[in-house]
CSV table of C-alpha atoms in Angstrom, one decimal:
chain,number,residue,atom,x,y,z
A,22,MET,CA,76.0,35.3,36.3
A,23,GLN,CA,76.4,33.2,33.2
A,24,PRO,CA,76.7,29.8,34.9
A,25,PHE,CA,73.3,30.4,36.6
A,26,SER,CA,71.5,31.7,33.4
A,27,ILE,CA,71.8,28.3,31.6
A,28,PRO,CA,70.0,26.3,34.2
A,29,VAL,CA,67.3,28.9,34.4
A,30,GLN,CA,66.8,28.8,30.6
A,31,ILE,CA,66.7,25.0,30.7
A,32,THR,CA,64.2,25.0,33.5
A,33,LEU,CA,62.0,27.5,31.5
A,34,GLN,CA,62.3,25.4,28.4
A,35,GLY,CA,61.4,22.2,30.3
A,36,SER,CA,58.3,23.9,31.8
A,37,ARG,CA,57.3,25.1,28.3
A,38,ARG,CA,57.7,21.5,26.9
A,39,ARG,CA,55.5,20.2,29.7
A,40,GLN,CA,52.9,22.8,29.0
A,41,GLY,CA,53.0,21.9,25.3
A,42,ARG,CA,52.6,18.2,26.1
A,43,THR,CA,49.6,18.8,28.3
A,44,ALA,CA,48.0,21.4,26.1
A,45,PHE,CA,48.0,19.7,22.7
A,46,PRO,CA,46.9,16.3,23.7
A,47,ALA,CA,44.1,17.9,25.7
A,48,SER,CA,42.9,19.6,22.5
A,49,GLY,CA,43.3,16.4,20.5
A,50,LYS,CA,41.4,14.5,23.2
A,51,LYS,CA,38.6,17.1,23.1
A,52,ARG,CA,38.3,16.6,19.4
A,53,GLU,CA,38.2,12.9,19.6
A,54,THR,CA,35.6,13.1,22.4
A,55,GLY,CA,33.5,15.5,20.4
A,56,TYR,CA,33.7,13.1,17.4
A,57,SER,CA,32.9,10.0,19.4
A,58,ASP,CA,29.9,11.7,21.0
A,59,GLY,CA,28.4,12.1,17.5
A,60,ASP,CA,27.7,15.8,17.9
A,61,PRO,CA,28.4,16.7,14.2
A,62,LEU,CA,26.4,13.7,13.0
A,63,ASP,CA,23.3,14.4,15.2
A,64,VAL,CA,22.7,17.7,13.4
A,65,HIS,CA,21.2,16.0,10.3
A,66,LYS,CA,19.2,13.1,11.7
A,67,ARG,CA,16.2,13.8,9.4
A,68,LEU,CA,16.4,13.5,5.7
A,69,PRO,CA,17.1,16.9,4.1
A,70,SER,CA,14.3,18.0,1.8
A,71,SER,CA,13.5,21.0,-0.4
A,72,ALA,CA,10.3,22.5,-1.6
A,73,GLY,CA,10.7,20.7,-5.0
A,74,GLU,CA,11.2,17.4,-3.4
A,75,ASP,CA,8.2,17.8,-1.1
A,76,ARG,CA,6.0,18.7,-4.2
A,77,ALA,CA,7.4,15.6,-6.0
A,78,VAL,CA,6.5,13.3,-3.0
A,79,MET,CA,3.0,14.8,-2.9
A,80,LEU,CA,2.6,14.3,-6.6
A,81,GLY,CA,3.7,10.6,-6.3
A,82,PHE,CA,1.2,10.0,-3.4
A,83,ALA,CA,-1.5,11.7,-5.3
A,84,MET,CA,-0.9,9.5,-8.4
A,85,MET,CA,-1.0,6.4,-6.2
A,86,GLY,CA,-4.2,7.5,-4.6
A,87,PHE,CA,-5.8,8.3,-8.0
A,88,SER,CA,-4.8,4.9,-9.4
A,89,VAL,CA,-6.4,3.1,-6.4
A,90,LEU,CA,-9.6,5.1,-7.0
A,91,MET,CA,-9.5,4.2,-10.7
A,92,PHE,CA,-9.1,0.5,-9.8
A,93,PHE,CA,-12.1,0.7,-7.5
A,94,LEU,CA,-14.3,2.5,-10.0
A,95,LEU,CA,-13.3,0.5,-13.1
A,96,GLY,CA,-13.5,-2.7,-11.1
A,97,THR,CA,-17.1,-2.1,-10.1
A,98,THR,CA,-18.3,-0.8,-13.4
A,99,ILE,CA,-16.4,-2.8,-16.0
A,100,LEU,CA,-14.4,-5.7,-14.5
A,101,LYS,CA,-17.3,-7.2,-12.6
A,102,PRO,CA,-19.7,-7.3,-15.6
A,103,PHE,CA,-16.8,-8.6,-17.7
A,104,MET,CA,-16.1,-11.5,-15.2
A,105,LEU,CA,-19.8,-12.4,-15.6
A,106,SER,CA,-19.7,-12.2,-19.4
A,107,ILE,CA,-16.6,-14.4,-19.8
A,108,GLN,CA,-18.6,-17.3,-18.3
A,109,ARG,CA,-20.8,-17.2,-21.5
A,110,GLU,CA,-19.9,-19.3,-24.5
A,111,GLU,CA,-20.6,-18.5,-28.1
A,112,SER,CA,-23.3,-20.4,-29.9
A,113,THR,CA,-25.8,-19.9,-32.8
A,114,CYS,CA,-29.3,-18.7,-32.4
A,115,THR,CA,-32.3,-18.5,-34.7
A,116,ALA,CA,-35.1,-16.0,-34.1
A,117,ILE,CA,-38.5,-17.7,-33.5
A,118,HIS,CA,-40.9,-15.0,-32.4
A,119,THR,CA,-40.9,-11.3,-31.4
A,120,ASP,CA,-43.6,-9.4,-29.7
A,121,ILE,CA,-44.3,-6.3,-27.6
A,122,MET,CA,-46.0,-6.7,-24.3
A,123,ASP,CA,-49.3,-5.0,-23.8
A,124,ASP,CA,-48.4,-3.6,-20.4
A,125,TRP,CA,-45.7,-1.0,-20.6
A,126,LEU,CA,-43.1,-0.7,-17.9
A,127,ASP,CA,-42.6,2.3,-15.6
A,128,CYS,CA,-39.4,4.4,-15.9
A,129,ALA,CA,-38.1,7.7,-14.5
A,130,PHE,CA,-36.5,10.6,-16.4
A,131,THR,CA,-35.1,14.0,-15.7
A,132,CYS,CA,-36.2,17.1,-17.5
A,133,GLY,CA,-34.0,19.7,-15.8
A,134,VAL,CA,-32.1,20.4,-12.6
A,135,HIS,CA,-35.0,20.1,-10.3
A,136,CYS,CA,-37.4,18.4,-12.7
A,137,ARG,CA,-38.2,14.7,-12.6
A,138,GLY,CA,-40.9,12.8,-14.4
A,139,GLN,CA,-42.4,9.3,-14.7
A,140,GLY,CA,-42.9,7.6,-18.0
A,141,LYS,CA,-43.5,4.2,-19.6
A,142,TYR,CA,-41.6,2.3,-22.3
A,143,PRO,CA,-42.6,-0.8,-24.4
A,144,CYS,CA,-41.1,-4.1,-23.5
A,145,LEU,CA,-39.8,-5.9,-26.6
A,146,ARG,CA,-39.3,-9.7,-26.3
A,147,VAL,CA,-37.2,-11.7,-28.7
A,148,PHE,CA,-37.4,-15.5,-28.5
A,149,VAL,CA,-34.7,-17.6,-30.2
A,150,ASN,CA,-33.7,-21.2,-30.5
A,151,LEU,CA,-30.3,-22.3,-29.3
A,152,SER,CA,-28.6,-24.5,-31.8
A,153,HIS,CA,-26.5,-26.4,-29.3
A,154,SER,CA,-29.4,-27.5,-27.2
A,155,GLY,CA,-32.5,-26.9,-29.3
A,156,GLN,CA,-34.2,-25.1,-26.4
A,157,LYS,CA,-36.2,-21.9,-26.6
A,158,ALA,CA,-34.5,-18.9,-24.9
A,159,LEU,CA,-35.1,-15.2,-24.4
A,160,LEU,CA,-32.6,-12.9,-26.2
A,161,HIS,CA,-31.1,-9.8,-24.6
A,162,TYR,CA,-29.0,-7.1,-26.1
A,163,ASN,CA,-26.0,-7.3,-23.7
A,164,GLU,CA,-25.1,-8.1,-20.1
A,165,GLU,CA,-26.3,-4.8,-18.8
A,166,ALA,CA,-29.8,-5.4,-20.3
A,167,VAL,CA,-30.0,-8.7,-18.4
A,168,GLN,CA,-29.2,-6.9,-15.1
A,169,ILE,CA,-31.6,-4.0,-15.7
A,170,ASN,CA,-34.6,-5.9,-16.9
A,171,PRO,CA,-34.4,-9.7,-17.6
A,172,LYS,CA,-37.9,-9.7,-19.2
A,173,CYS,CA,-37.1,-7.4,-22.2
A,174,PHE,CA,-34.6,-7.4,-25.0
A,175,TYR,CA,-33.3,-3.9,-24.1
A,176,THR,CA,-34.3,-0.9,-21.9
A,177,PRO,CA,-34.5,2.3,-23.9
A,178,LYS,CA,-33.8,5.7,-22.5
A,179,CYS,CA,-36.9,7.0,-20.8
A,180,HIS,CA,-38.6,10.2,-22.0
A,181,GLN,CA,-42.0,11.6,-22.5
A,182,ASP,CA,-42.5,10.9,-26.2
A,183,ARG,CA,-44.3,7.5,-26.2
A,184,ASN,CA,-44.5,7.4,-30.0
A,185,ASP,CA,-40.7,7.6,-30.3
A,186,LEU,CA,-40.2,4.8,-27.9
A,187,LEU,CA,-42.8,2.7,-29.7
A,188,ASN,CA,-41.3,3.3,-33.1
A,189,SER,CA,-37.8,2.3,-31.9
A,190,ALA,CA,-39.2,-1.0,-30.5
A,191,LEU,CA,-41.1,-1.6,-33.8
A,192,ASP,CA,-37.9,-1.1,-35.8
A,193,ILE,CA,-36.0,-3.7,-33.8
A,194,LYS,CA,-39.0,-6.1,-34.0
A,195,GLU,CA,-39.0,-5.7,-37.8
A,196,PHE,CA,-35.3,-6.4,-38.0
A,197,PHE,CA,-35.6,-9.7,-36.2
A,198,ASP,CA,-38.7,-10.6,-38.1
A,199,HIS,CA,-36.7,-10.3,-41.3
A,200,LYS,CA,-34.0,-12.6,-39.8
A,201,ASN,CA,-36.6,-15.3,-39.0
A,202,GLY,CA,-35.0,-18.6,-39.8
A,203,THR,CA,-31.5,-17.0,-40.3
A,204,PRO,CA,-28.9,-18.1,-37.8
A,205,PHE,CA,-26.8,-15.5,-36.0
A,206,SER,CA,-24.2,-15.7,-33.2
A,207,CYS,CA,-25.2,-15.3,-29.6
A,208,PHE,CA,-23.7,-16.0,-26.2
A,209,TYR,CA,-25.2,-18.2,-23.5
A,210,SER,CA,-24.2,-19.2,-19.9
A,211,PRO,CA,-23.7,-23.0,-19.4
A,212,ALA,CA,-23.7,-22.7,-15.6
A,213,SER,CA,-26.9,-20.7,-15.5
A,214,GLN,CA,-30.2,-22.6,-15.3
A,215,SER,CA,-32.1,-19.8,-17.0
A,216,GLU,CA,-32.0,-19.8,-20.8
A,217,ASP,CA,-31.1,-16.1,-21.1
A,218,VAL,CA,-28.8,-15.4,-24.0
A,219,ILE,CA,-27.2,-12.1,-25.1
A,220,LEU,CA,-26.6,-10.8,-28.6
A,221,ILE,CA,-23.2,-9.0,-28.0
A,222,LYS,CA,-20.7,-8.6,-25.2
A,223,LYS,CA,-20.4,-5.1,-23.9
A,224,TYR,CA,-16.8,-5.4,-22.8
A,225,ASP,CA,-14.0,-7.2,-24.7
A,226,GLN,CA,-10.5,-8.1,-23.7
A,227,MET,CA,-9.0,-4.9,-25.1
A,228,ALA,CA,-11.3,-2.7,-22.9
A,229,ILE,CA,-10.2,-4.8,-19.9
A,230,PHE,CA,-6.5,-4.3,-20.9
A,231,HIS,CA,-6.9,-0.5,-20.8
A,232,CYS,CA,-8.8,-0.7,-17.5
A,233,VAL,CA,-5.9,-2.5,-15.9
A,234,PHE,CA,-2.9,-1.0,-17.8
A,235,TRP,CA,-3.5,2.7,-17.2
A,236,PRO,CA,-4.2,2.5,-13.4
A,237,SER,CA,-1.2,0.2,-13.0
A,238,LEU,CA,1.0,2.6,-14.9
A,239,THR,CA,-0.2,5.5,-12.8
A,240,LEU,CA,0.5,3.5,-9.6
A,241,LEU,CA,3.9,2.5,-10.8
A,242,GLY,CA,4.8,6.1,-11.8
A,243,GLY,CA,3.8,7.5,-8.4
A,244,ALA,CA,5.7,4.8,-6.5
A,245,LEU,CA,8.8,5.5,-8.7
A,246,ILE,CA,8.6,9.2,-8.1
A,247,VAL,CA,8.4,8.7,-4.3
A,248,GLY,CA,11.2,6.1,-4.4
A,249,MET,CA,13.6,8.3,-6.4
A,250,VAL,CA,13.1,11.3,-4.1
A,251,ARG,CA,13.7,9.2,-1.0
A,252,LEU,CA,16.8,7.6,-2.6
A,253,THR,CA,18.1,11.1,-3.5
A,254,GLN,CA,17.6,12.3,0.1
A,255,HIS,CA,19.3,9.2,1.5
A,256,LEU,CA,22.3,9.6,-0.8
A,257,SER,CA,22.6,13.2,0.2
A,258,LEU,CA,22.5,12.3,3.9
A,259,LEU,CA,25.2,9.7,3.4
A,260,CYS,CA,27.4,12.1,1.5
A,261,GLU,CA,27.0,14.8,4.2
A,262,LYS,CA,27.9,12.3,6.9
A,263,TYR,CA,30.9,11.1,5.0
A,264,SER,CA,32.1,14.7,4.5
A,265,THR,CA,31.7,15.4,8.2
A,266,VAL,CA,33.7,12.3,9.2
A,267,VAL,CA,36.5,13.2,6.8
A,268,ARG,CA,36.6,16.8,8.0
A,269,ASP,CA,36.8,15.7,11.6
A,270,GLU,CA,39.6,13.2,10.8
A,271,VAL,CA,41.7,15.9,9.0
A,272,GLY,CA,41.1,18.4,11.8
A,273,GLY,CA,42.2,15.8,14.5
A,274,LYS,CA,45.6,15.2,12.8
A,275,VAL,CA,46.5,18.9,12.8
A,276,PRO,CA,47.3,19.3,16.5
A,277,TYR,CA,49.6,16.2,16.5
A,278,ILE,CA,51.6,17.5,13.6
A,279,GLU,CA,52.0,20.9,15.3
A,280,GLN,CA,53.1,19.2,18.5
A,281,HIS,CA,55.7,17.1,16.6
A,282,GLN,CA,57.1,20.2,14.9
A,283,PHE,CA,57.3,22.0,18.3
A,284,LYS,CA,59.3,19.1,19.8
A,285,LEU,CA,61.8,19.2,17.0
A,286,CYS,CA,62.3,22.9,17.3
A,287,SER,CA,62.7,22.7,21.1
A,288,MET,CA,65.3,19.9,20.7
A,289,ARG,CA,67.3,21.9,18.2
A,290,ARG,CA,67.3,25.0,20.4
A,291,SER,CA,68.4,23.1,23.5
A,292,LYS,CA,71.3,21.5,21.5
A,293,GLY,CA,72.4,24.8,20.1
A,294,ARG,CA,72.4,26.4,23.6
A,295,ALA,CA,74.3,23.5,25.1
A,296,GLU,CA,77.0,23.8,22.4
A,297,LYS,CA,77.3,27.5,23.1
A,298,SER,CA,77.8,27.0,26.8
């Protein structure tokens, strides 16, 4: 019985080796196929985000929207009048004559939530002489006074007390009457055909700097917040993909190592049995 036991054992070992050869490569091929199909990488197609990151992105977009709104409001209320005022050049004026028109002008005022009234205010006119041209011109307080009423020096706040409005106009008239013949600085527009000059500029370069700087800083801060959050999410996604690739590569090498060890053990056993026989 012993001569027949050795071929039977060799046949069983050969069948086991063939089963091992077909089993392990199949598992390895399955891993490689799973890796090439991209199943582990398709799990995180979207950028991972947390509640804090979502709030940060919303804050960034809110800051950018608020800065755009600030640009629009400041541009229409400050920048536009400033662009008109920079076209004016400085000159020297001398007061010639001041008077108050007989016909008072109409104005509207509010006296409560649902209360509106109509009033009148005196129109003060100040005529000056421009030193650079020697022409007679009508003086206004600032650019806003020219846009509201080009006929008067200024437009007071409308209310019911007519005596208070008249006394304010008389005080200004007396001030210019005392400066009769005394030169003072004023601003005129060379490109304008009308000889309207202003006493002071409402907006200077420092005000324009603040109107441009703070909205720009808010816009830059919002864009920086959104960019940093997106960059963090992108780096997190790349790190997770890299970890998945490394994990799959390490897992694919394990079956081949086990298969090599099994082959060595089988060869040693077959040699040992052959020596015994």
